[in-house]
CSV table of C-alpha atoms in Angstrom, one decimal:
chain,number,residue,atom,x,y,z
A,1,MET,CA,1.1,25.0,-11.7
A,2,ALA,CA,-0.2,21.7,-11.5
A,3,PHE,CA,1.7,19.3,-9.2
A,4,GLU,CA,1.5,15.5,-8.3
A,5,ARG,CA,3.4,15.3,-4.9
A,6,LEU,CA,5.0,18.2,-3.1
A,7,VAL,CA,7.3,18.1,-0.1
A,8,ARG,CA,8.4,21.0,2.1
A,9,PHE,CA,12.0,20.5,3.3
A,10,VAL,CA,15.2,22.0,4.4
A,11,PRO,CA,17.7,20.9,1.8
A,12,LYS,CA,20.9,19.2,2.7
A,13,GLY,CA,23.8,21.5,3.2
A,14,ASP,CA,22.0,24.5,4.0
A,15,SER,CA,19.8,24.7,7.2
A,16,SER,CA,19.0,28.4,6.6
A,17,LYS,CA,16.5,27.4,3.7
A,18,VAL,CA,13.2,25.9,3.4
A,19,LEU,CA,12.1,24.8,0.2
A,20,VAL,CA,9.4,23.3,-1.6
A,21,GLY,CA,9.3,20.8,-4.6
A,22,GLU,CA,8.3,17.7,-6.2
A,23,PRO,CA,10.3,14.5,-5.8
A,24,VAL,CA,12.3,13.5,-9.0
A,25,ASP,CA,11.4,9.9,-8.5
A,26,SER,CA,7.5,9.8,-8.6
A,27,SER,CA,7.3,6.3,-7.1
A,28,VAL,CA,9.5,6.9,-4.1
A,29,ASP,CA,8.5,6.6,-0.5
A,30,VAL,CA,9.7,10.0,0.7
A,31,GLY,CA,9.3,9.8,4.1
A,32,LEU,CA,10.7,6.1,4.5
A,33,SER,CA,13.6,6.9,2.3
A,34,VAL,CA,14.9,10.0,4.0
A,35,TYR,CA,14.6,8.4,7.4
A,36,LYS,CA,16.7,5.4,6.2
A,37,GLY,CA,19.4,8.0,5.2
A,38,GLU,CA,18.7,7.6,1.6
A,39,GLU,CA,19.1,10.8,-0.7
A,40,VAL,CA,15.9,11.8,-2.2
A,41,GLN,CA,16.3,14.3,-5.0
A,42,VAL,CA,13.8,17.2,-5.4
A,43,LYS,CA,12.8,19.3,-8.3
A,44,VAL,CA,12.6,22.7,-6.6
A,45,TYR,CA,9.6,25.0,-7.3
A,46,SER,CA,9.8,28.9,-6.9
A,47,GLY,CA,7.2,29.2,-4.3
A,48,SER,CA,7.8,28.9,-0.6
A,49,SER,CA,4.5,27.1,0.5
A,50,VAL,CA,2.6,24.2,-0.9
A,51,LEU,CA,-0.4,26.7,-1.1
A,52,ASP,CA,1.4,28.6,-3.6
A,53,ALA,CA,4.1,26.4,-4.9
A,54,GLY,CA,4.6,28.4,-8.0
A,55,SER,CA,6.6,26.6,-11.0
A,56,PRO,CA,9.7,24.5,-11.2
A,57,THR,CA,12.9,26.4,-11.2
A,58,GLY,CA,15.1,23.9,-13.0
A,59,GLU,CA,17.1,23.3,-10.1
A,60,THR,CA,17.2,20.2,-7.7
A,61,ALA,CA,17.9,19.7,-4.3
A,62,VAL,CA,18.5,17.0,-1.6
A,63,ILE,CA,16.1,16.7,1.2
A,64,GLY,CA,17.9,17.1,4.6
A,65,GLN,CA,14.9,17.2,6.7
A,66,ILE,CA,11.1,16.9,5.6
A,67,LEU,CA,8.7,19.5,7.3
A,68,SER,CA,5.0,19.5,7.7
A,69,PRO,CA,3.5,20.2,4.3
A,70,VAL,CA,1.7,23.0,5.8
A,71,THR,CA,2.9,25.5,8.7
A,72,ALA,CA,1.0,25.9,12.0
A,73,ASN,CA,0.0,29.4,10.8
A,74,GLU,CA,-1.2,28.2,7.5
A,75,ALA,CA,-3.2,25.4,9.0
A,76,GLY,CA,-4.7,27.5,11.7
A,77,THR,CA,-7.1,25.6,13.9
A,78,ILE,CA,-7.1,21.7,12.9
A,79,ARG,CA,-10.6,20.1,12.3
A,80,CYS,CA,-10.9,16.4,13.4
A,81,ILE,CA,-13.3,14.0,12.8
A,82,GLY,CA,-13.7,11.1,15.3
A,83,LEU,CA,-15.3,7.8,15.1
A,84,ASN,CA,-15.0,7.7,11.3
A,85,TYR,CA,-14.4,4.0,10.6
A,86,LYS,CA,-16.9,1.3,11.1
A,87,ARG,CA,-14.6,-1.3,12.5
A,88,HIS,CA,-13.4,1.4,15.0
A,89,ALA,CA,-16.6,2.3,16.4
A,90,GLU,CA,-17.1,-1.2,17.0
A,91,GLU,CA,-14.0,-1.9,18.8
A,92,ALA,CA,-14.9,1.2,20.9
A,93,LYS,CA,-18.0,-0.1,21.6
A,94,MET,CA,-19.6,3.1,20.1
A,95,SER,CA,-22.6,3.6,18.0
A,96,ILE,CA,-22.1,4.4,14.5
A,97,PRO,CA,-22.7,8.2,14.2
A,98,ASP,CA,-25.4,9.7,11.9
A,99,ILE,CA,-23.5,13.1,11.5
A,100,PRO,CA,-19.8,13.5,11.8
A,101,THR,CA,-18.4,14.0,15.1
A,102,LEU,CA,-16.1,17.1,15.2
A,103,PHE,CA,-13.5,18.3,17.6
A,104,LEU,CA,-10.7,20.7,17.2
A,105,LYS,CA,-7.0,20.9,17.9
A,106,PRO,CA,-5.1,24.0,18.2
A,107,PRO,CA,-2.3,25.0,15.8
A,108,THR,CA,0.5,24.3,18.3
A,109,CYS,CA,-0.5,20.6,17.9
A,110,LEU,CA,1.0,20.6,14.2
A,111,ALA,CA,4.3,19.0,13.7
A,112,GLY,CA,6.6,17.6,11.2
A,113,PRO,CA,8.2,14.1,10.4
A,114,TYR,CA,11.1,12.7,12.2
A,115,PRO,CA,13.5,14.0,13.5
A,116,GLU,CA,11.4,16.5,14.8
A,117,PRO,CA,10.5,14.7,18.1
A,118,THR,CA,6.7,13.6,18.9
A,119,ILE,CA,6.3,14.5,22.6
A,120,ILE,CA,4.6,12.6,25.4
A,121,PRO,CA,3.8,15.3,27.8
A,122,LYS,CA,5.0,15.3,31.4
A,123,HIS,CA,1.9,15.3,33.0
A,124,THR,CA,0.5,12.4,31.2
A,125,ILE,CA,3.6,9.8,31.6
A,126,ALA,CA,2.5,8.5,35.0
A,127,SER,CA,-0.9,7.3,33.4
A,128,ASP,CA,1.0,5.3,30.7
A,129,SER,CA,-2.1,6.1,28.2
A,130,ALA,CA,-0.2,7.8,25.3
A,131,ASP,CA,-1.7,6.5,21.9
A,132,TYR,CA,-1.7,6.7,18.3
A,133,GLU,CA,-4.5,7.1,15.7
A,134,SER,CA,-3.2,6.9,12.0
A,135,GLU,CA,-5.3,9.0,9.7
A,136,LEU,CA,-5.7,10.5,6.1
A,137,ALA,CA,-5.6,14.2,6.4
A,138,ILE,CA,-7.1,16.6,4.0
A,139,ILE,CA,-5.7,20.2,2.9
A,140,ILE,CA,-8.0,23.0,1.8
A,141,GLY,CA,-6.8,24.6,-1.1
A,142,LYS,CA,-9.1,27.8,-1.2
A,143,GLU,CA,-11.3,29.7,1.3
A,144,ALA,CA,-14.5,27.6,1.7
A,145,LYS,CA,-17.7,28.2,3.5
A,146,ASN,CA,-21.3,26.4,3.2
A,147,VAL,CA,-19.8,24.2,0.5
A,148,SER,CA,-22.1,21.3,-0.8
A,149,GLU,CA,-21.2,17.9,-1.0
A,150,ALA,CA,-21.2,18.1,-4.8
A,151,ASP,CA,-18.7,20.7,-4.8
A,152,ALA,CA,-16.5,19.9,-2.2
A,153,LEU,CA,-13.5,18.4,-4.1
A,154,ASN,CA,-13.2,21.8,-5.9
A,155,TYR,CA,-11.7,23.1,-2.3
A,156,VAL,CA,-9.2,20.3,-1.6
A,157,LEU,CA,-5.7,20.9,-2.6
A,158,GLY,CA,-4.6,17.4,-1.8
A,159,TYR,CA,-4.1,14.7,0.7
A,160,THR,CA,-1.2,13.9,3.5
A,161,ALA,CA,-0.8,11.2,6.4
A,162,CYS,CA,-1.5,12.4,9.9
A,163,ASN,CA,-1.0,10.7,13.6
A,164,ASP,CA,-3.6,11.7,16.0
A,165,ILE,CA,-1.8,11.5,19.2
A,166,SER,CA,-3.9,11.0,22.1
A,167,SER,CA,-3.7,10.7,26.0
A,168,ARG,CA,-6.3,8.2,27.0
A,169,ALA,CA,-6.5,9.0,30.6
A,170,SER,CA,-7.3,12.4,29.6
A,171,GLN,CA,-9.8,11.5,27.1
A,172,PHE,CA,-11.6,9.0,29.1
A,173,ALA,CA,-11.7,11.4,32.3
A,174,GLN,CA,-13.7,14.0,29.8
A,175,THR,CA,-16.8,14.3,27.8
A,176,GLN,CA,-14.7,16.6,25.3
A,177,TRP,CA,-11.7,15.3,23.5
A,178,CYS,CA,-10.0,18.6,22.7
A,179,TYR,CA,-7.7,18.8,25.8
A,180,SER,CA,-6.5,14.9,25.5
A,181,LYS,CA,-5.7,15.3,21.8
A,182,GLY,CA,-4.7,19.0,21.8
A,183,PHE,CA,-1.3,19.0,23.6
A,184,ASP,CA,1.9,20.6,21.9
A,185,GLY,CA,3.0,18.4,18.9
A,186,ALA,CA,0.3,15.8,18.8
A,187,CYS,CA,-0.5,16.3,15.2
A,188,PRO,CA,2.2,15.4,13.1
A,189,ILE,CA,1.4,15.5,9.3
A,190,GLY,CA,3.5,14.3,6.3
A,191,PRO,CA,5.5,13.5,4.6
A,192,VAL,CA,4.2,15.0,1.1
A,193,LEU,CA,0.9,16.6,-0.2
A,194,VAL,CA,-0.7,14.3,-3.1
A,195,SER,CA,-2.8,16.3,-5.6
A,196,LYS,CA,-6.4,15.3,-5.4
A,197,ASP,CA,-5.8,14.8,-9.2
A,198,VAL,CA,-3.7,12.0,-8.4
A,199,ILE,CA,-5.9,10.4,-5.6
A,200,LYS,CA,-9.3,10.8,-7.4
A,201,ASP,CA,-10.9,8.3,-5.2
A,202,VAL,CA,-9.3,7.7,-1.5
A,203,GLY,CA,-11.4,4.4,-1.3
A,204,LYS,CA,-8.6,2.9,-3.2
A,205,LEU,CA,-6.0,3.9,-0.5
A,206,ARG,CA,-4.9,1.3,2.2
A,207,LEU,CA,-4.0,2.8,5.5
A,208,ARG,CA,-1.5,1.0,8.0
A,209,GLY,CA,0.1,2.1,11.5
A,210,LEU,CA,3.2,0.4,12.3
A,211,LYS,CA,4.7,0.5,16.1
A,212,ASN,CA,8.3,-0.5,15.9
A,213,GLY,CA,7.9,-2.4,12.7
A,214,LYS,CA,4.8,-4.3,14.0
A,215,ALA,CA,1.4,-3.5,12.1
A,216,VAL,CA,-1.0,-2.4,14.5
A,217,GLN,CA,-3.7,-1.1,12.0
A,218,ASP,CA,-4.3,-1.9,8.7
A,219,SER,CA,-7.4,-0.9,6.9
A,220,PRO,CA,-8.8,0.1,3.2
A,221,LEU,CA,-10.2,3.6,3.3
A,222,THR,CA,-13.6,2.1,2.2
A,223,ASP,CA,-14.1,1.5,5.8
A,224,LEU,CA,-14.8,5.6,6.2
A,225,ILE,CA,-18.2,6.4,7.5
A,226,PHE,CA,-18.3,9.6,5.9
A,227,SER,CA,-16.6,10.3,2.7
A,228,VAL,CA,-14.3,13.4,2.0
A,229,GLU,CA,-17.2,15.1,0.3
A,230,GLN,CA,-19.4,14.7,3.2
A,231,ILE,CA,-16.7,16.1,5.6
A,232,VAL,CA,-15.6,18.9,3.9
A,233,SER,CA,-19.3,20.0,3.4
A,234,PHE,CA,-20.3,19.3,6.9
A,235,VAL,CA,-17.1,21.2,8.7
A,236,SER,CA,-17.8,24.3,6.2
A,237,GLN,CA,-21.3,25.0,7.3
A,238,GLY,CA,-21.6,28.1,8.8
A,239,THR,CA,-17.6,28.2,9.3
A,240,THR,CA,-15.1,29.8,7.0
A,241,LEU,CA,-12.1,27.2,6.4
A,242,PRO,CA,-9.2,29.3,5.3
A,243,LYS,CA,-7.1,28.3,2.4
A,244,GLY,CA,-4.4,25.6,4.3
A,245,THR,CA,-6.9,24.2,6.8
A,246,VAL,CA,-6.1,20.9,7.8
A,247,ILE,CA,-9.1,18.4,8.4
A,248,ILE,CA,-8.0,14.9,9.7
A,249,THR,CA,-10.3,12.3,8.9
A,250,GLY,CA,-10.6,9.7,11.6
A,251,THR,CA,-8.6,6.4,12.5
A,252,PRO,CA,-9.3,2.7,11.8
A,253,ALA,CA,-9.5,-0.1,14.0
A,254,GLY,CA,-6.4,-1.2,15.8
A,255,VAL,CA,-5.7,1.8,18.1
A,256,GLY,CA,-3.4,0.7,21.2
A,257,PHE,CA,-5.9,1.0,23.9
A,258,ALA,CA,-8.2,-1.7,22.1
A,259,HIS,CA,-5.3,-4.2,21.6
A,260,LYS,CA,-5.1,-7.0,24.1
A,261,PRO,CA,-2.5,-6.5,25.5
A,262,GLN,CA,-2.5,-2.6,25.2
A,263,GLU,CA,0.0,-1.4,22.4
A,264,LEU,CA,0.5,2.2,24.0
A,265,LEU,CA,3.4,4.7,22.9
A,266,HIS,CA,6.5,5.2,25.2
A,267,ASP,CA,9.5,7.0,25.1
A,268,GLY,CA,11.9,5.8,22.3
A,269,ASP,CA,9.0,4.2,20.5
A,270,GLU,CA,8.9,4.7,16.4
A,271,PHE,CA,5.6,5.1,14.9
A,272,ILE,CA,4.8,4.9,11.0
A,273,VAL,CA,1.6,6.0,9.2
A,274,GLU,CA,1.8,4.4,5.9
A,275,ILE,CA,-0.8,5.5,3.3
A,276,GLN,CA,-0.4,3.8,0.2
A,277,PRO,CA,-0.1,4.3,-2.8
A,278,HIS,CA,1.3,7.9,-3.4
A,279,ILE,CA,1.4,9.1,0.1
A,280,GLY,CA,3.9,7.0,1.7
A,281,SER,CA,5.3,6.7,5.3
A,282,LEU,CA,5.0,9.4,8.0
A,283,VAL,CA,7.5,8.4,10.6
A,284,ASN,CA,7.8,9.8,14.1
A,285,LYS,CA,9.7,8.7,17.2
A,286,LEU,CA,8.2,9.4,20.8
A,287,GLN,CA,10.2,11.3,23.6
A,288,ASN,CA,9.1,11.8,27.0
A,289,GLU,CA,8.7,15.7,27.7
A,290,LYS,CA,12.0,16.6,30.1
């Protein structure tokens, strides 16, 4: 069944269910509206996963809680591209890469939007180095291996928003990034999965990161170094990408450690990754691990 935007959610009034469906209002920013306490009506589909959504049942439900579009089991190992925006490479004082820089996050990183908390691990609190990275995420719709750039979009189901939460002290202490970006819940995604047939050109999207309402990142996706097609092809070479694989595509300029003064994350902070049009707002609140 063709879709435009799918949301996985717990319906209001029945916390025992997890449903998949399409917002009745095709223009509503699902993440922001639910965060504000507004009712968002969804046309319920027959499937239990965005990977096999089924068809409309004719029923509607109101969102009680938004969940990540895919589960941790569906996502598996998360593929992550670093240094994929020209201006971010410049602010980090690093050379523009010739090939994509790939690192991995474990499935335990995957998390959903607010009210699921975004945790700052207790062992990193003293270093005061929690940081945000607003990103576009790709969801793979069918098993892919050794895919060509020309054929890459045939394997893409759609797109969502992501925050690549990072501990800079841990990151800068090592040459590998997996540890500093691999803590539990450090990859919230959502609020909706938008079909690749709706977003035909990611270059027409604009991505913003807002910390406590202040825009700290703001970039068109035309600043990407490697395209969606190049990324999907690259990460599939010699490696099977199962259906449901999440690929996050890098962050633009404006990360917290690069601001003067720095804009790092602390307990109680609100952070929104906004990708317009279509995807909307991934809202998260930071919480120190107890």
